[in-house]
Each structure stands twice: as C-alpha cells, then as structure tokens.
PDB file of C-alpha atoms in Angstrom:
ATOM      1  CA  UNK A   1      65.522 -57.196  14.639  1.00 83.00           C
ATOM      2  CA  UNK A   2      68.048 -60.044  14.521  1.00 89.00           C
ATOM      3  CA  UNK A   3      67.230 -60.878  18.159  1.00 90.00           C
ATOM      4  CA  UNK A   4      63.526 -61.104  17.330  1.00 92.00           C
ATOM      5  CA  UNK A   5      64.204 -63.206  14.233  1.00 93.00           C
ATOM      6  CA  UNK A   6      66.402 -65.607  16.226  1.00 93.00           C
ATOM      7  CA  UNK A   7      63.805 -65.758  19.006  1.00 92.00           C
ATOM      8  CA  UNK A   8      61.016 -66.638  16.561  1.00 93.00           C
ATOM      9  CA  UNK A   9      63.100 -69.326  14.846  1.00 92.00           C
ATOM     10  CA  UNK A  10      64.368 -70.942  18.066  1.00 91.00           C
ATOM     11  CA  UNK A  11      62.761 -74.400  18.198  1.00 88.00           C
ATOM     12  CA  UNK A  12      60.695 -75.122  21.307  1.00 89.00           C
ATOM     13  CA  UNK A  13      58.479 -78.119  21.914  1.00 88.00           C
ATOM     14  CA  UNK A  14      55.833 -76.787  24.227  1.00 90.00           C
ATOM     15  CA  UNK A  15      54.220 -73.498  25.152  1.00 90.00           C
ATOM     16  CA  UNK A  16      55.903 -71.746  28.069  1.00 87.00           C
ATOM     17  CA  UNK A  17      56.643 -68.295  29.419  1.00 86.00           C
ATOM     18  CA  UNK A  18      59.510 -68.120  26.909  1.00 87.00           C
ATOM     19  CA  UNK A  19      56.942 -68.411  24.098  1.00 90.00           C
ATOM     20  CA  UNK A  20      55.887 -64.795  24.572  1.00 91.00           C
ATOM     21  CA  UNK A  21      57.877 -61.690  23.683  1.00 91.00           C
ATOM     22  CA  UNK A  22      56.840 -58.126  24.478  1.00 89.00           C
ATOM     23  CA  UNK A  23      57.926 -55.465  22.020  1.00 90.00           C
ATOM     24  CA  UNK A  24      57.725 -52.043  23.642  1.00 86.00           C
ATOM     25  CA  UNK A  25      58.348 -48.571  22.344  1.00 86.00           C
ATOM     26  CA  UNK A  26      56.825 -45.189  21.755  1.00 86.00           C
ATOM     27  CA  UNK A  27      53.622 -44.938  19.745  1.00 85.00           C
ATOM     28  CA  UNK A  28      54.037 -44.474  16.019  1.00 88.00           C
ATOM     29  CA  UNK A  29      57.647 -45.674  15.661  1.00 90.00           C
ATOM     30  CA  UNK A  30      56.740 -48.658  13.485  1.00 93.00           C
ATOM     31  CA  UNK A  31      56.699 -51.585  15.924  1.00 93.00           C
ATOM     32  CA  UNK A  32      53.703 -53.300  14.308  1.00 95.00           C
ATOM     33  CA  UNK A  33      54.919 -52.592  10.779  1.00 95.00           C
ATOM     34  CA  UNK A  34      58.396 -54.005  11.427  1.00 95.00           C
ATOM     35  CA  UNK A  35      57.124 -57.130  13.204  1.00 96.00           C
ATOM     36  CA  UNK A  36      54.607 -57.869  10.431  1.00 96.00           C
ATOM     37  CA  UNK A  37      57.272 -57.254   7.778  1.00 97.00           C
ATOM     38  CA  UNK A  38      59.687 -59.632   9.558  1.00 97.00           C
ATOM     39  CA  UNK A  39      57.020 -62.332   9.897  1.00 96.00           C
ATOM     40  CA  UNK A  40      56.164 -62.016   6.203  1.00 96.00           C
ATOM     41  CA  UNK A  41      59.861 -62.269   5.285  1.00 96.00           C
ATOM     42  CA  UNK A  42      60.078 -65.449   7.390  1.00 96.00           C
ATOM     43  CA  UNK A  43      56.976 -66.776   5.556  1.00 94.00           C
ATOM     44  CA  UNK A  44      55.003 -67.234   8.782  1.00 94.00           C
ATOM     45  CA  UNK A  45      51.232 -67.676   9.039  1.00 90.00           C
ATOM     46  CA  UNK A  46      50.263 -64.590  11.070  1.00 94.00           C
ATOM     47  CA  UNK A  47      47.343 -64.742  13.485  1.00 93.00           C
ATOM     48  CA  UNK A  48      46.394 -61.207  14.538  1.00 96.00           C
ATOM     49  CA  UNK A  49      44.707 -60.431  17.829  1.00 97.00           C
ATOM     50  CA  UNK A  50      43.805 -56.795  18.368  1.00 96.00           C
ATOM     51  CA  UNK A  51      41.019 -54.465  19.453  1.00 94.00           C
ATOM     52  CA  UNK A  52      39.018 -55.346  16.318  1.00 95.00           C
ATOM     53  CA  UNK A  53      38.563 -58.997  17.261  1.00 95.00           C
ATOM     54  CA  UNK A  54      39.137 -59.078  21.017  1.00 96.00           C
ATOM     55  CA  UNK A  55      37.879 -56.984  23.912  1.00 91.00           C
ATOM     56  CA  UNK A  56      37.375 -59.435  26.811  1.00 96.00           C
ATOM     57  CA  UNK A  57      39.594 -61.963  28.553  1.00 95.00           C
ATOM     58  CA  UNK A  58      37.222 -64.720  27.463  1.00 95.00           C
ATOM     59  CA  UNK A  59      37.675 -63.719  23.816  1.00 96.00           C
ATOM     60  CA  UNK A  60      41.462 -63.574  24.248  1.00 96.00           C
ATOM     61  CA  UNK A  61      41.560 -67.061  25.714  1.00 94.00           C
ATOM     62  CA  UNK A  62      39.233 -68.337  22.985  1.00 94.00           C
ATOM     63  CA  UNK A  63      41.295 -66.763  20.181  1.00 93.00           C
ATOM     64  CA  UNK A  64      44.518 -68.152  21.641  1.00 93.00           C
ATOM     65  CA  UNK A  65      43.024 -71.625  21.978  1.00 90.00           C
ATOM     66  CA  UNK A  66      41.695 -71.555  18.414  1.00 88.00           C
ATOM     67  CA  UNK A  67      45.118 -70.413  17.194  1.00 87.00           C
ATOM     68  CA  UNK A  68      46.716 -73.502  18.665  1.00 82.00           C
ATOM     69  CA  UNK A  69      44.400 -76.008  17.030  1.00 78.00           C
ATOM     70  CA  UNK A  70      44.738 -76.758  13.356  1.00 68.00           C
ATOM     71  CA  UNK A  71      43.464 -73.948  11.218  1.00 66.00           C
ATOM     72  CA  UNK A  72      40.739 -74.963   8.786  1.00 68.00           C
ATOM     73  CA  UNK A  73      42.029 -72.424   6.285  1.00 69.00           C
ATOM     74  CA  UNK A  74      45.521 -73.897   6.535  1.00 70.00           C
ATOM     75  CA  UNK A  75      44.158 -77.423   6.063  1.00 73.00           C
ATOM     76  CA  UNK A  76      41.989 -76.515   3.073  1.00 77.00           C
ATOM     77  CA  UNK A  77      44.825 -74.715   1.325  1.00 76.00           C
ATOM     78  CA  UNK A  78      47.445 -77.305   2.344  1.00 76.00           C
ATOM     79  CA  UNK A  79      49.357 -74.478   4.003  1.00 73.00           C
ATOM     80  CA  UNK A  80      52.155 -75.775   6.234  1.00 77.00           C
ATOM     81  CA  UNK A  81      53.561 -72.420   7.297  1.00 83.00           C
ATOM     82  CA  UNK A  82      54.703 -72.035  10.892  1.00 89.00           C
ATOM     83  CA  UNK A  83      52.267 -69.898  12.894  1.00 91.00           C
ATOM     84  CA  UNK A  84      52.984 -66.743  14.870  1.00 95.00           C
ATOM     85  CA  UNK A  85      50.466 -64.882  17.028  1.00 96.00           C
ATOM     86  CA  UNK A  86      50.716 -61.106  17.102  1.00 97.00           C
ATOM     87  CA  UNK A  87      48.773 -59.334  19.851  1.00 96.00           C
ATOM     88  CA  UNK A  88      48.840 -55.710  18.758  1.00 95.00           C
ATOM     89  CA  UNK A  89      48.187 -52.709  21.003  1.00 91.00           C
ATOM     90  CA  UNK A  90      48.019 -54.875  24.115  1.00 91.00           C
ATOM     91  CA  UNK A  91      47.531 -51.739  26.208  1.00 89.00           C
ATOM     92  CA  UNK A  92      44.234 -51.096  24.388  1.00 91.00           C
ATOM     93  CA  UNK A  93      43.060 -54.619  25.169  1.00 93.00           C
ATOM     94  CA  UNK A  94      43.976 -54.064  28.816  1.00 90.00           C
ATOM     95  CA  UNK A  95      41.901 -50.893  28.853  1.00 89.00           C
ATOM     96  CA  UNK A  96      38.889 -53.001  27.786  1.00 93.00           C
ATOM     97  CA  UNK A  97      39.535 -55.757  30.349  1.00 93.00           C
ATOM     98  CA  UNK A  98      42.231 -55.328  32.989  1.00 88.00           C
ATOM     99  CA  UNK A  99      42.510 -59.107  33.532  1.00 91.00           C
ATOM    100  CA  UNK A 100      43.799 -59.885  30.024  1.00 90.00           C
ATOM    101  CA  UNK A 101      47.412 -59.956  31.219  1.00 88.00           C
ATOM    102  CA  UNK A 102      46.521 -62.563  33.851  1.00 89.00           C
ATOM    103  CA  UNK A 103      44.662 -64.680  31.299  1.00 92.00           C
ATOM    104  CA  UNK A 104      47.597 -64.497  28.877  1.00 92.00           C
ATOM    105  CA  UNK A 105      49.969 -65.485  31.692  1.00 89.00           C
ATOM    106  CA  UNK A 106      47.725 -68.440  32.608  1.00 90.00           C
ATOM    107  CA  UNK A 107      47.436 -69.531  28.969  1.00 91.00           C
ATOM    108  CA  UNK A 108      51.227 -69.600  28.676  1.00 90.00           C
ATOM    109  CA  UNK A 109      51.219 -72.175  31.475  1.00 88.00           C
ATOM    110  CA  UNK A 110      49.087 -74.653  29.511  1.00 87.00           C
ATOM    111  CA  UNK A 111      50.439 -77.723  27.748  1.00 82.00           C
ATOM    112  CA  UNK A 112      49.879 -76.619  24.140  1.00 85.00           C
ATOM    113  CA  UNK A 113      52.608 -76.970  21.542  1.00 86.00           C
ATOM    114  CA  UNK A 114      54.798 -73.914  21.082  1.00 89.00           C
ATOM    115  CA  UNK A 115      53.719 -71.046  18.844  1.00 91.00           C
ATOM    116  CA  UNK A 116      55.553 -67.733  19.203  1.00 94.00           C
ATOM    117  CA  UNK A 117      53.384 -64.979  20.677  1.00 94.00           C
ATOM    118  CA  UNK A 118      54.473 -61.386  20.113  1.00 95.00           C
ATOM    119  CA  UNK A 119      52.748 -58.671  22.158  1.00 93.00           C
ATOM    120  CA  UNK A 120      53.217 -55.134  20.891  1.00 93.00           C
ATOM    121  CA  UNK A 121      52.733 -52.433  23.542  1.00 89.00           C
ATOM    122  CA  UNK A 122      53.544 -48.807  24.190  1.00 83.00           C
ATOM    123  CA  UNK A 123      56.235 -47.820  26.692  1.00 73.00           C
ATOM    124  CA  UNK A 124      53.876 -46.590  29.372  1.00 63.00           C
ATOM    125  CA  UNK A 125      52.004 -49.829  30.072  1.00 63.00           C
ATOM    126  CA  UNK A 126      51.937 -51.564  33.435  1.00 61.00           C
ATOM    127  CA  UNK A 127      51.757 -55.312  32.900  1.00 59.00           C
ATOM    128  CA  UNK A 128      52.152 -56.454  36.498  1.00 56.00           C
ATOM    129  CA  UNK A 129      52.863 -60.139  37.072  1.00 49.00           C
ATOM    130  CA  UNK A 130      53.277 -61.079  33.425  1.00 54.00           C
ATOM    131  CA  UNK A 131      56.131 -58.612  32.948  1.00 53.00           C
ATOM    132  CA  UNK A 132      58.031 -60.178  35.855  1.00 47.00           C
ATOM    133  CA  UNK A 133      57.818 -63.635  34.308  1.00 46.00           C
ATOM    134  CA  UNK A 134      57.831 -63.184  30.532  1.00 50.00           C
ATOM    135  CA  UNK A 135      60.716 -62.212  28.271  1.00 44.00           C
ATOM    136  CA  UNK A 136      60.581 -58.499  27.538  1.00 45.00           C
ATOM    137  CA  UNK A 137      62.621 -56.192  25.320  1.00 45.00           C
ATOM    138  CA  UNK A 138      62.455 -52.718  23.879  1.00 45.00           C
ATOM    139  CA  UNK A 139      61.945 -52.438  20.146  1.00 46.00           C
ATOM    140  CA  UNK A 140      64.639 -50.126  18.784  1.00 44.00           C
ATOM    141  CA  UNK A 141      63.717 -48.802  15.382  1.00 41.00           C
TER     142      UNK A 141
END
C-alpha cells in the first residue's frame, strides 16, 4: 500500500497516462475496501465511478469531465481536499460497453490538470491498448 500512497501523493501538473493506476487481484480480497480506506486516511475527496452511475462510454467521459471541473459541493462547503477518482469493478463497466477502455485512454491524453485515477479490476480482465500504456500493478492484500 505504500507504493499506492506514494503514487497518489506524487505531484503532477497535468493529466497523463501516469495519472491512472490499475489495481488488480482476485475478487473478494478487499481491493476496493483498502483503496477507499487509504484515500480516507489521506483525507482525499473521493469521486466514485461504478456500475451504479456509469454504463456507457459517453457516461464515463461525462463523469470524468465533470470530476475535473470544480465541484459545486466542494465550493459550497469550502472543501479544498485533493480529489481522487476511483473506477470500481472496471470489468463490469467493460461488459456494458467494450469501448470504455479506449475512452479512458483517450481522456488521459487530454490537457486537464492531474487528478489520480484508480481503476480496480479483477485478475482476468483484458484491457487491450490501455494496459500497454498505463501503469499497472497487482494489489497484494
């Protein structure tokens, strides 16, 4: 978890392929729990993207874009926490729309400011082009 903590806290100016980290592991080992716990310990403003709020590539792109603009809730509450985006069960999102990985890859190539994006996936997922170009690691719990 120290690697993930260091990765989140590493300052970056602009969104890039290095802004996304894939956490992989078997189902039910606590990947989502541990990442959420770490983000809470670091006092980060967590933006969750999952099968409850996203099931098309258009929605993914829209949610990512909205995450990068100032949050109304953060402004109203004078919350200055650093943001982190957690895309949970990415393999489920891919089962809804097989182009989500391409849209995520394309979004990482935009000129937005950096916000860490953590994708949580099971071991048996095939990510194609995004896996070749984005930092990837196995979550060892």
